[in-house]
mmCIF file with all atom_site columns, C-alpha atoms in Angstrom:
data_model
loop_
_atom_site.group_PDB
_atom_site.id
_atom_site.type_symbol
_atom_site.label_atom_id
_atom_site.label_alt_id
_atom_site.label_comp_id
_atom_site.label_asym_id
_atom_site.label_entity_id
_atom_site.label_seq_id
_atom_site.pdbx_PDB_ins_code
_atom_site.Cartn_x
_atom_site.Cartn_y
_atom_site.Cartn_z
_atom_site.occupancy
_atom_site.B_iso_or_equiv
_atom_site.pdbx_formal_charge
_atom_site.auth_seq_id
_atom_site.auth_comp_id
_atom_site.auth_asym_id
_atom_site.auth_atom_id
_atom_site.pdbx_PDB_model_num
ATOM 1   C CA . MET C 1 1   ? 11.903  15.268  -4.338  1.00 0.00 ? 317 MET C CA 1
ATOM 2   C CA . LYS C 1 2   ? 8.538   13.622  -2.455  1.00 0.00 ? 318 LYS C CA 1
ATOM 3   C CA . ILE C 1 3   ? 7.201   10.513  -3.806  1.00 0.00 ? 319 ILE C CA 1
ATOM 4   C CA . PHE C 1 4   ? 3.824   9.187   -2.773  1.00 0.00 ? 320 PHE C CA 1
ATOM 5   C CA . VAL C 1 5   ? 3.200   5.405   -3.378  1.00 0.00 ? 321 VAL C CA 1
ATOM 6   C CA . ILE C 1 6   ? -0.918  5.385   -3.808  1.00 0.00 ? 322 ILE C CA 1
ATOM 7   C CA . GLY C 1 7   ? -1.392  1.621   -4.573  1.00 0.00 ? 323 GLY C CA 1
ATOM 8   C CA . PHE C 1 8   ? -3.138  -0.657  -2.013  1.00 0.00 ? 324 PHE C CA 1
ATOM 9   C CA . HIS C 1 9   ? -1.200  -3.140  0.135   1.00 0.00 ? 325 HIS C CA 1
ATOM 10  C CA . LYS C 1 10  ? -0.280  -6.512  -1.671  1.00 0.00 ? 326 LYS C CA 1
ATOM 11  C CA . THR C 1 11  ? 0.347   -4.641  -4.958  1.00 0.00 ? 327 THR C CA 1
ATOM 12  C CA . GLY C 1 12  ? 4.294   -4.848  -4.938  1.00 0.00 ? 328 GLY C CA 1
ATOM 13  C CA . THR C 1 13  ? 4.614   -1.785  -2.417  1.00 0.00 ? 329 THR C CA 1
ATOM 14  C CA . THR C 1 14  ? 7.300   -3.588  -0.446  1.00 0.00 ? 330 THR C CA 1
ATOM 15  C CA . SER C 1 15  ? 9.329   -4.246  -3.640  1.00 0.00 ? 331 SER C CA 1
ATOM 16  C CA . LEU C 1 16  ? 9.017   -0.821  -4.580  1.00 0.00 ? 332 LEU C CA 1
ATOM 17  C CA . GLU C 1 17  ? 10.175  0.177   -1.083  1.00 0.00 ? 333 GLU C CA 1
ATOM 18  C CA . LEU C 1 18  ? 13.382  -1.766  -1.520  1.00 0.00 ? 334 LEU C CA 1
ATOM 19  C CA . ALA C 1 19  ? 14.004  -0.323  -4.910  1.00 0.00 ? 335 ALA C CA 1
ATOM 20  C CA . LEU C 1 20  ? 13.473  3.192   -3.646  1.00 0.00 ? 336 LEU C CA 1
ATOM 21  C CA . ASN C 1 21  ? 15.934  2.330   -0.702  1.00 0.00 ? 337 ASN C CA 1
ATOM 22  C CA . ARG C 1 22  ? 18.461  1.295   -3.216  1.00 0.00 ? 338 ARG C CA 1
ATOM 23  C CA . LEU C 1 23  ? 18.292  4.532   -5.147  1.00 0.00 ? 339 LEU C CA 1
ATOM 24  C CA . GLY C 1 24  ? 18.823  6.602   -1.854  1.00 0.00 ? 340 GLY C CA 1
ATOM 25  C CA . PHE C 1 25  ? 15.354  7.664   -0.957  1.00 0.00 ? 341 PHE C CA 1
ATOM 26  C CA . ASN C 1 26  ? 14.331  7.462   2.720   1.00 0.00 ? 342 ASN C CA 1
ATOM 27  C CA . VAL C 1 27  ? 10.851  5.595   2.905   1.00 0.00 ? 343 VAL C CA 1
ATOM 28  C CA . TYR C 1 28  ? 8.087   6.126   5.669   1.00 0.00 ? 344 TYR C CA 1
ATOM 29  C CA . GLY C 1 29  ? 5.713   3.130   5.837   1.00 0.00 ? 345 GLY C CA 1
ATOM 30  C CA . GLY C 1 30  ? 2.081   2.798   7.001   1.00 0.00 ? 346 GLY C CA 1
ATOM 31  C CA . ASP C 1 31  ? 0.751   4.983   9.736   1.00 0.00 ? 347 ASP C CA 1
ATOM 32  C CA . GLN C 1 32  ? -2.451  4.281   11.595  1.00 0.00 ? 348 GLN C CA 1
ATOM 33  C CA . LYS C 1 33  ? -2.639  7.647   13.148  1.00 0.00 ? 349 LYS C CA 1
ATOM 34  C CA . LEU C 1 34  ? -3.730  9.168   9.811   1.00 0.00 ? 350 LEU C CA 1
ATOM 35  C CA . LEU C 1 35  ? -7.058  7.876   10.063  1.00 0.00 ? 351 LEU C CA 1
ATOM 36  C CA . SER C 1 36  ? -7.565  9.174   13.674  1.00 0.00 ? 352 SER C CA 1
ATOM 37  C CA . ILE C 1 37  ? -6.848  12.599  12.957  1.00 0.00 ? 353 ILE C CA 1
ATOM 38  C CA . LYS C 1 38  ? -10.254 14.099  11.686  1.00 0.00 ? 354 LYS C CA 1
ATOM 39  C CA . ASN C 1 39  ? -9.088  17.742  11.595  1.00 0.00 ? 355 ASN C CA 1
ATOM 40  C CA . VAL C 1 40  ? -7.559  18.510  8.217   1.00 0.00 ? 356 VAL C CA 1
ATOM 41  C CA . SER C 1 41  ? -5.229  20.992  9.284   1.00 0.00 ? 357 SER C CA 1
ATOM 42  C CA . GLU C 1 42  ? -4.064  18.977  12.126  1.00 0.00 ? 358 GLU C CA 1
ATOM 43  C CA . ARG C 1 43  ? -3.507  16.054  9.643   1.00 0.00 ? 359 ARG C CA 1
ATOM 44  C CA . GLN C 1 44  ? -1.654  18.111  7.107   1.00 0.00 ? 360 GLN C CA 1
ATOM 45  C CA . LYS C 1 45  ? 0.610   19.662  9.859   1.00 0.00 ? 361 LYS C CA 1
ATOM 46  C CA . TYR C 1 46  ? 1.377   15.849  11.083  1.00 0.00 ? 362 TYR C CA 1
ATOM 47  C CA . ILE C 1 47  ? 2.035   14.760  7.439   1.00 0.00 ? 363 ILE C CA 1
ATOM 48  C CA . LYS C 1 48  ? 4.412   17.774  6.759   1.00 0.00 ? 364 LYS C CA 1
ATOM 49  C CA . ASN C 1 49  ? 6.519   16.873  9.863   1.00 0.00 ? 365 ASN C CA 1
ATOM 50  C CA . ILE C 1 50  ? 6.756   13.289  8.841   1.00 0.00 ? 366 ILE C CA 1
ATOM 51  C CA . LEU C 1 51  ? 7.929   14.500  5.366   1.00 0.00 ? 367 LEU C CA 1
ATOM 52  C CA . LYS C 1 52  ? 10.609  16.682  6.970   1.00 0.00 ? 368 LYS C CA 1
ATOM 53  C CA . GLN C 1 53  ? 12.636  13.468  7.402   1.00 0.00 ? 369 GLN C CA 1
ATOM 54  C CA . TYR C 1 54  ? 11.448  11.232  4.592   1.00 0.00 ? 370 TYR C CA 1
ATOM 55  C CA . ASN C 1 55  ? 11.219  11.325  0.772   1.00 0.00 ? 371 ASN C CA 1
ATOM 56  C CA . VAL C 1 56  ? 8.788   8.793   0.291   1.00 0.00 ? 372 VAL C CA 1
ATOM 57  C CA . VAL C 1 57  ? 5.567   7.506   2.003   1.00 0.00 ? 373 VAL C CA 1
ATOM 58  C CA . GLN C 1 58  ? 3.909   4.077   1.042   1.00 0.00 ? 374 GLN C CA 1
ATOM 59  C CA . ASP C 1 59  ? 1.499   1.534   2.513   1.00 0.00 ? 375 ASP C CA 1
ATOM 60  C CA . MET C 1 60  ? -1.910  1.743   4.174   1.00 0.00 ? 376 MET C CA 1
ATOM 61  C CA . PRO C 1 61  ? -3.607  4.319   4.753   1.00 0.00 ? 377 PRO C CA 1
ATOM 62  C CA . TRP C 1 62  ? -1.466  6.610   2.785   1.00 0.00 ? 378 TRP C CA 1
ATOM 63  C CA . PRO C 1 63  ? -3.297  5.874   -0.333  1.00 0.00 ? 379 PRO C CA 1
ATOM 64  C CA . LEU C 1 64  ? -6.604  7.064   0.871   1.00 0.00 ? 380 LEU C CA 1
ATOM 65  C CA . PHE C 1 65  ? -5.218  10.532  1.196   1.00 0.00 ? 381 PHE C CA 1
ATOM 66  C CA . TYR C 1 66  ? -3.881  11.079  -2.163  1.00 0.00 ? 382 TYR C CA 1
ATOM 67  C CA . LYS C 1 67  ? -6.023  13.904  -3.146  1.00 0.00 ? 383 LYS C CA 1
ATOM 68  C CA . GLU C 1 68  ? -4.951  15.802  -0.029  1.00 0.00 ? 384 GLU C CA 1
ATOM 69  C CA . LEU C 1 69  ? -1.296  14.824  -0.627  1.00 0.00 ? 385 LEU C CA 1
ATOM 70  C CA . TYR C 1 70  ? -1.575  16.108  -4.106  1.00 0.00 ? 386 TYR C CA 1
ATOM 71  C CA . GLU C 1 71  ? -3.161  19.382  -2.714  1.00 0.00 ? 387 GLU C CA 1
ATOM 72  C CA . MET C 1 72  ? -0.269  19.793  -0.255  1.00 0.00 ? 388 MET C CA 1
ATOM 73  C CA . PHE C 1 73  ? 2.485   18.774  -2.732  1.00 0.00 ? 389 PHE C CA 1
ATOM 74  C CA . PRO C 1 74  ? 1.400   19.036  -6.393  1.00 0.00 ? 390 PRO C CA 1
ATOM 75  C CA . ASP C 1 75  ? 4.733   18.885  -7.853  1.00 0.00 ? 391 ASP C CA 1
ATOM 76  C CA . SER C 1 76  ? 5.458   15.769  -6.240  1.00 0.00 ? 392 SER C CA 1
ATOM 77  C CA . LYS C 1 77  ? 5.600   12.064  -8.008  1.00 0.00 ? 393 LYS C CA 1
ATOM 78  C CA . PHE C 1 78  ? 2.720   9.867   -7.473  1.00 0.00 ? 394 PHE C CA 1
ATOM 79  C CA . ILE C 1 79  ? 3.033   6.056   -8.198  1.00 0.00 ? 395 ILE C CA 1
ATOM 80  C CA . LEU C 1 80  ? -0.050  3.793   -8.250  1.00 0.00 ? 396 LEU C CA 1
ATOM 81  C CA . THR C 1 81  ? 1.067   0.107   -7.757  1.00 0.00 ? 397 THR C CA 1
ATOM 82  C CA . TYR C 1 82  ? -1.364  -2.102  -9.443  1.00 0.00 ? 398 TYR C CA 1
ATOM 83  C CA . ARG C 1 83  ? -2.220  -5.865  -9.355  1.00 0.00 ? 399 ARG C CA 1
ATOM 84  C CA . SER C 1 84  ? -5.082  -7.624  -11.262 1.00 0.00 ? 400 SER C CA 1
ATOM 85  C CA . PRO C 1 85  ? -8.147  -7.788  -8.962  1.00 0.00 ? 401 PRO C CA 1
ATOM 86  C CA . GLU C 1 86  ? -8.124  -11.578 -8.998  1.00 0.00 ? 402 GLU C CA 1
ATOM 87  C CA . LYS C 1 87  ? -4.638  -11.781 -8.078  1.00 0.00 ? 403 LYS C CA 1
ATOM 88  C CA . TRP C 1 88  ? -4.773  -9.162  -5.477  1.00 0.00 ? 404 TRP C CA 1
ATOM 89  C CA . ILE C 1 89  ? -7.544  -10.608 -3.594  1.00 0.00 ? 405 ILE C CA 1
ATOM 90  C CA . LYS C 1 90  ? -6.243  -14.166 -3.554  1.00 0.00 ? 406 LYS C CA 1
ATOM 91  C CA . SER C 1 91  ? -3.001  -12.505 -2.018  1.00 0.00 ? 407 SER C CA 1
ATOM 92  C CA . VAL C 1 92  ? -4.765  -10.413 0.493   1.00 0.00 ? 408 VAL C CA 1
ATOM 93  C CA . VAL C 1 93  ? -6.783  -13.423 1.644   1.00 0.00 ? 409 VAL C CA 1
ATOM 94  C CA . GLN C 1 94  ? -3.921  -15.614 1.897   1.00 0.00 ? 410 GLN C CA 1
ATOM 95  C CA . PHE C 1 95  ? -1.999  -13.208 3.690   1.00 0.00 ? 411 PHE C CA 1
ATOM 96  C CA . PHE C 1 96  ? -4.613  -11.549 6.190   1.00 0.00 ? 412 PHE C CA 1
ATOM 97  C CA . ALA C 1 97  ? -7.123  -14.316 6.009   1.00 0.00 ? 413 ALA C CA 1
ATOM 98  C CA . GLY C 1 98  ? -9.614  -13.867 9.147   1.00 0.00 ? 414 GLY C CA 1
ATOM 99  C CA . ILE C 1 99  ? -7.024  -11.615 11.050  1.00 0.00 ? 415 ILE C CA 1
ATOM 100 C CA . LYS C 1 100 ? -9.036  -8.805  12.320  1.00 0.00 ? 416 LYS C CA 1
ATOM 101 C CA . PHE C 1 101 ? -6.725  -5.982  11.839  1.00 0.00 ? 417 PHE C CA 1
ATOM 102 C CA . PRO C 1 102 ? -8.433  -2.696  13.266  1.00 0.00 ? 418 PRO C CA 1
ATOM 103 C CA . LEU C 1 103 ? -6.751  -0.720  10.287  1.00 0.00 ? 419 LEU C CA 1
ATOM 104 C CA . HIS C 1 104 ? -8.264  -2.816  7.935   1.00 0.00 ? 420 HIS C CA 1
ATOM 105 C CA . GLN C 1 105 ? -11.673 -2.578  9.699   1.00 0.00 ? 421 GLN C CA 1
ATOM 106 C CA . LYS C 1 106 ? -11.698 1.183   9.406   1.00 0.00 ? 422 LYS C CA 1
ATOM 107 C CA . ILE C 1 107 ? -10.651 1.000   5.548   1.00 0.00 ? 423 ILE C CA 1
ATOM 108 C CA . TYR C 1 108 ? -13.169 -1.812  4.465   1.00 0.00 ? 424 TYR C CA 1
ATOM 109 C CA . GLY C 1 109 ? -15.781 -1.620  7.290   1.00 0.00 ? 425 GLY C CA 1
ATOM 110 C CA . VAL C 1 110 ? -15.785 -5.365  7.659   1.00 0.00 ? 426 VAL C CA 1
ATOM 111 C CA . PRO C 1 111 ? -14.227 -7.622  10.284  1.00 0.00 ? 427 PRO C CA 1
ATOM 112 C CA . CYS C 1 112 ? -11.473 -9.191  7.999   1.00 0.00 ? 428 CYS C CA 1
ATOM 113 C CA . ALA C 1 113 ? -10.704 -10.190 4.485   1.00 0.00 ? 429 ALA C CA 1
ATOM 114 C CA . ALA C 1 114 ? -11.704 -13.947 4.481   1.00 0.00 ? 430 ALA C CA 1
ATOM 115 C CA . GLY C 1 115 ? -15.541 -14.067 3.685   1.00 0.00 ? 431 GLY C CA 1
ATOM 116 C CA . TYR C 1 116 ? -15.649 -10.353 2.678   1.00 0.00 ? 432 TYR C CA 1
ATOM 117 C CA . GLU C 1 117 ? -13.914 -10.644 -0.488  1.00 0.00 ? 433 GLU C CA 1
ATOM 118 C CA . ASP C 1 118 ? -16.424 -8.787  -2.612  1.00 0.00 ? 434 ASP C CA 1
ATOM 119 C CA . ILE C 1 119 ? -16.217 -5.762  -0.263  1.00 0.00 ? 435 ILE C CA 1
ATOM 120 C CA . TYR C 1 120 ? -12.530 -5.673  -0.263  1.00 0.00 ? 436 TYR C CA 1
ATOM 121 C CA . LEU C 1 121 ? -12.493 -5.787  -4.133  1.00 0.00 ? 437 LEU C CA 1
ATOM 122 C CA . HIS C 1 122 ? -15.250 -2.991  -4.403  1.00 0.00 ? 438 HIS C CA 1
ATOM 123 C CA . LYS C 1 123 ? -12.923 -0.828  -2.364  1.00 0.00 ? 439 LYS C CA 1
ATOM 124 C CA . TYR C 1 124 ? -9.868  -1.751  -4.248  1.00 0.00 ? 440 TYR C CA 1
ATOM 125 C CA . ASN C 1 125 ? -11.267 -1.337  -7.751  1.00 0.00 ? 441 ASN C CA 1
ATOM 126 C CA . ALA C 1 126 ? -12.828 2.076   -6.916  1.00 0.00 ? 442 ALA C CA 1
ATOM 127 C CA . HIS C 1 127 ? -9.692  3.442   -5.498  1.00 0.00 ? 443 HIS C CA 1
ATOM 128 C CA . ASN C 1 128 ? -7.959  2.455   -8.477  1.00 0.00 ? 444 ASN C CA 1
ATOM 129 C CA . GLN C 1 129 ? -10.351 3.739   -10.793 1.00 0.00 ? 445 GLN C CA 1
ATOM 130 C CA . GLU C 1 130 ? -10.810 6.996   -9.019  1.00 0.00 ? 446 GLU C CA 1
ATOM 131 C CA . VAL C 1 131 ? -6.987  7.585   -9.090  1.00 0.00 ? 447 VAL C CA 1
ATOM 132 C CA . LEU C 1 132 ? -6.736  6.979   -12.520 1.00 0.00 ? 448 LEU C CA 1
ATOM 133 C CA . GLU C 1 133 ? -9.390  9.464   -13.218 1.00 0.00 ? 449 GLU C CA 1
ATOM 134 C CA . PHE C 1 134 ? -8.023  12.095  -11.060 1.00 0.00 ? 450 PHE C CA 1
ATOM 135 C CA . PHE C 1 135 ? -4.348  11.907  -12.407 1.00 0.00 ? 451 PHE C CA 1
ATOM 136 C CA . ASN C 1 136 ? -5.562  11.394  -15.984 1.00 0.00 ? 452 ASN C CA 1
ATOM 137 C CA . GLY C 1 137 ? -2.810  13.151  -18.291 1.00 0.00 ? 453 GLY C CA 1
ATOM 138 C CA . ASN C 1 138 ? -0.565  14.131  -15.463 1.00 0.00 ? 454 ASN C CA 1
ATOM 139 C CA . SER C 1 139 ? 2.888   13.814  -16.171 1.00 0.00 ? 455 SER C CA 1
ATOM 140 C CA . ASN C 1 140 ? 3.936   13.377  -12.499 1.00 0.00 ? 456 ASN C CA 1
ATOM 141 C CA . PHE C 1 141 ? 1.874   10.093  -12.265 1.00 0.00 ? 457 PHE C CA 1
ATOM 142 C CA . LEU C 1 142 ? 2.896   6.671   -12.948 1.00 0.00 ? 458 LEU C CA 1
ATOM 143 C CA . VAL C 1 143 ? 1.132   3.282   -12.827 1.00 0.00 ? 459 VAL C CA 1
ATOM 144 C CA . MET C 1 144 ? 3.307   0.395   -12.124 1.00 0.00 ? 460 MET C CA 1
ATOM 145 C CA . GLU C 1 145 ? 1.711   -2.994  -12.644 1.00 0.00 ? 461 GLU C CA 1
ATOM 146 C CA . ALA C 1 146 ? 2.990   -6.211  -11.140 1.00 0.00 ? 462 ALA C CA 1
ATOM 147 C CA . GLY C 1 147 ? 4.256   -8.596  -13.682 1.00 0.00 ? 463 GLY C CA 1
ATOM 148 C CA . LYS C 1 148 ? 4.747   -5.701  -16.495 1.00 0.00 ? 464 LYS C CA 1
ATOM 149 C CA . ASN C 1 149 ? 6.727   -2.796  -15.621 1.00 0.00 ? 465 ASN C CA 1
ATOM 150 C CA . PHE C 1 150 ? 7.961   -3.304  -12.209 1.00 0.00 ? 466 PHE C CA 1
ATOM 151 C CA . ASP C 1 151 ? 11.564  -2.804  -13.070 1.00 0.00 ? 467 ASP C CA 1
ATOM 152 C CA . TYR C 1 152 ? 14.303  0.041   -12.499 1.00 0.00 ? 468 TYR C CA 1
ATOM 153 C CA . GLY C 1 153 ? 14.123  1.189   -15.896 1.00 0.00 ? 469 GLY C CA 1
ATOM 154 C CA . THR C 1 154 ? 10.506  2.363   -15.558 1.00 0.00 ? 470 THR C CA 1
ATOM 155 C CA . LEU C 1 155 ? 11.012  3.589   -12.174 1.00 0.00 ? 471 LEU C CA 1
ATOM 156 C CA . CYS C 1 156 ? 14.407  5.519   -12.924 1.00 0.00 ? 472 CYS C CA 1
ATOM 157 C CA . GLY C 1 157 ? 12.687  6.982   -15.942 1.00 0.00 ? 473 GLY C CA 1
ATOM 158 C CA . PHE C 1 158 ? 9.729   8.301   -14.057 1.00 0.00 ? 474 PHE C CA 1
ATOM 159 C CA . LEU C 1 159 ? 12.041  9.777   -11.205 1.00 0.00 ? 475 LEU C CA 1
ATOM 160 C CA . GLU C 1 160 ? 14.678  11.064  -13.649 1.00 0.00 ? 476 GLU C CA 1
ATOM 161 C CA . VAL C 1 161 ? 17.396  9.169   -11.872 1.00 0.00 ? 477 VAL C CA 1
ATOM 162 C CA . ARG C 1 162 ? 20.108  8.610   -14.348 1.00 0.00 ? 478 ARG C CA 1
ATOM 163 C CA . ALA C 1 163 ? 22.240  5.773   -12.602 1.00 0.00 ? 479 ALA C CA 1
ATOM 164 C CA . ILE C 1 164 ? 20.080  2.690   -13.424 1.00 0.00 ? 480 ILE C CA 1
ATOM 165 C CA . PRO C 1 165 ? 21.006  -0.408  -11.145 1.00 0.00 ? 481 PRO C CA 1
ATOM 166 C CA . SER C 1 166 ? 22.071  -3.270  -12.959 1.00 0.00 ? 482 SER C CA 1
ATOM 167 C CA . GLU C 1 167 ? 20.684  -6.023  -10.725 1.00 0.00 ? 483 GLU C CA 1
ATOM 168 C CA . ALA C 1 168 ? 17.213  -7.376  -10.781 1.00 0.00 ? 484 ALA C CA 1
ATOM 169 C CA . PHE C 1 169 ? 14.373  -5.531  -9.018  1.00 0.00 ? 485 PHE C CA 1
ATOM 170 C CA . PRO C 1 170 ? 13.669  -6.604  -5.755  1.00 0.00 ? 486 PRO C CA 1
ATOM 171 C CA . HIS C 1 171 ? 11.218  -9.064  -4.394  1.00 0.00 ? 487 HIS C CA 1
ATOM 172 C CA . GLY C 1 172 ? 9.010   -8.016  -1.289  1.00 0.00 ? 488 GLY C CA 1
ATOM 173 C CA . ARG C 1 173 ? 9.610   -9.460  2.059   1.00 0.00 ? 489 ARG C CA 1
ATOM 174 C CA . ASN C 1 174 ? 6.462   -11.565 2.237   1.00 0.00 ? 490 ASN C CA 1
ATOM 175 C CA . ASN C 1 175 ? 5.256   -15.265 2.661   1.00 0.00 ? 491 ASN C CA 1
ATOM 176 C CA . SER C 1 176 ? 3.524   -15.359 -0.814  1.00 0.00 ? 492 SER C CA 1
ATOM 177 C CA . LYS C 1 177 ? 5.606   -18.220 -1.975  1.00 0.00 ? 493 LYS C CA 1
ATOM 178 C CA . ARG C 1 178 ? 5.091   -20.084 1.055   1.00 0.00 ? 494 ARG C CA 1
ATOM 179 C CA . LEU C 1 179 ? 2.968   -23.329 0.788   1.00 0.00 ? 495 LEU C CA 1
ATOM 180 C CA . LEU C 1 180 ? 1.131   -23.239 4.041   1.00 0.00 ? 496 LEU C CA 1
ATOM 181 C CA . PRO C 1 181 ? -0.852  -19.942 3.546   1.00 0.00 ? 497 PRO C CA 1
ATOM 182 C CA . LYS C 1 182 ? -2.545  -21.704 0.526   1.00 0.00 ? 498 LYS C CA 1
ATOM 183 C CA . PHE C 1 183 ? -4.241  -23.985 2.752   1.00 0.00 ? 499 PHE C CA 1
ATOM 184 C CA . LYS C 1 184 ? -7.459  -22.754 4.346   1.00 0.00 ? 500 LYS C CA 1
ATOM 185 C CA . TRP C 1 185 ? -7.128  -24.751 7.492   1.00 0.00 ? 501 TRP C CA 1
ATOM 186 C CA . TYR C 1 186 ? -3.651  -23.085 8.069   1.00 0.00 ? 502 TYR C CA 1
ATOM 187 C CA . ARG C 1 187 ? -5.095  -19.578 7.442   1.00 0.00 ? 503 ARG C CA 1
ATOM 188 C CA . GLN C 1 188 ? -7.845  -20.206 10.095  1.00 0.00 ? 504 GLN C CA 1
ATOM 189 C CA . LEU C 1 189 ? -5.645  -21.350 12.632  1.00 0.00 ? 505 LEU C CA 1
ATOM 190 C CA . ARG C 1 190 ? -3.288  -18.604 12.094  1.00 0.00 ? 506 ARG C CA 1
ATOM 191 C CA . SER C 1 191 ? -6.145  -16.132 12.174  1.00 0.00 ? 507 SER C CA 1
ATOM 192 C CA . TYR C 1 192 ? -7.357  -17.365 15.599  1.00 0.00 ? 508 TYR C CA 1
ATOM 193 C CA . TYR C 1 193 ? -3.739  -17.227 17.062  1.00 0.00 ? 509 TYR C CA 1
ATOM 194 C CA . TRP C 1 194 ? -3.183  -13.649 15.917  1.00 0.00 ? 510 TRP C CA 1
ATOM 195 C CA . ASN C 1 195 ? -6.716  -12.578 16.859  1.00 0.00 ? 511 ASN C CA 1
ATOM 196 C CA . LEU C 1 196 ? -6.369  -14.054 20.387  1.00 0.00 ? 512 LEU C CA 1
ATOM 197 C CA . LYS C 1 197 ? -2.740  -12.727 20.817  1.00 0.00 ? 513 LYS C CA 1
ATOM 198 C CA . LYS C 1 198 ? -3.636  -9.287  19.786  1.00 0.00 ? 514 LYS C CA 1
ATOM 199 C CA . GLY C 1 199 ? -7.166  -9.120  21.301  1.00 0.00 ? 515 GLY C CA 1
ATOM 200 C CA . TYR C 1 200 ? -8.697  -8.438  18.042  1.00 0.00 ? 516 TYR C CA 1
ATOM 201 C CA . ASN C 1 201 ? -12.388 -8.799  17.777  1.00 0.00 ? 517 ASN C CA 1
#
């Protein structure tokens, strides 16, 4: 079984990765090279090689290629992880702030998250709407919304996994519960440090 997680970052993808690992699936994360391979046949060959070793892919920029992935693997499972736009953009800004990640610049077309919230939100909302329309009525498609149906029962039912873990659904490995990222001065300082360290501009 191949599973494609096609929700944007900060929508519970890490939690879902941990849960899928717990269920025995081999998960492959984000891959910046996808955006640099412009030739479709070469990109599809690259994707097929990855999926010889992994059951699942998740994290950016995989969600951007959901149509291509569906064309290649139409019988696979597709999961849209979702978070309300208000909570999503708040989490994105707290986590990424003014760090000028080259991958994010390619995706959103702006320098960073902080100060460009409207553009990030437009891209996020448009993606979710397009995915919902594309998979409308498809039984191999599931929406997992943070705070609502992020649980083993929903996931195992969709994947037809009979042995449902009794423990709580995992929480992602992030700093969302830390106090410092909530302060603008800290986000600015951290952004300056990472931009300088990595040579981002």
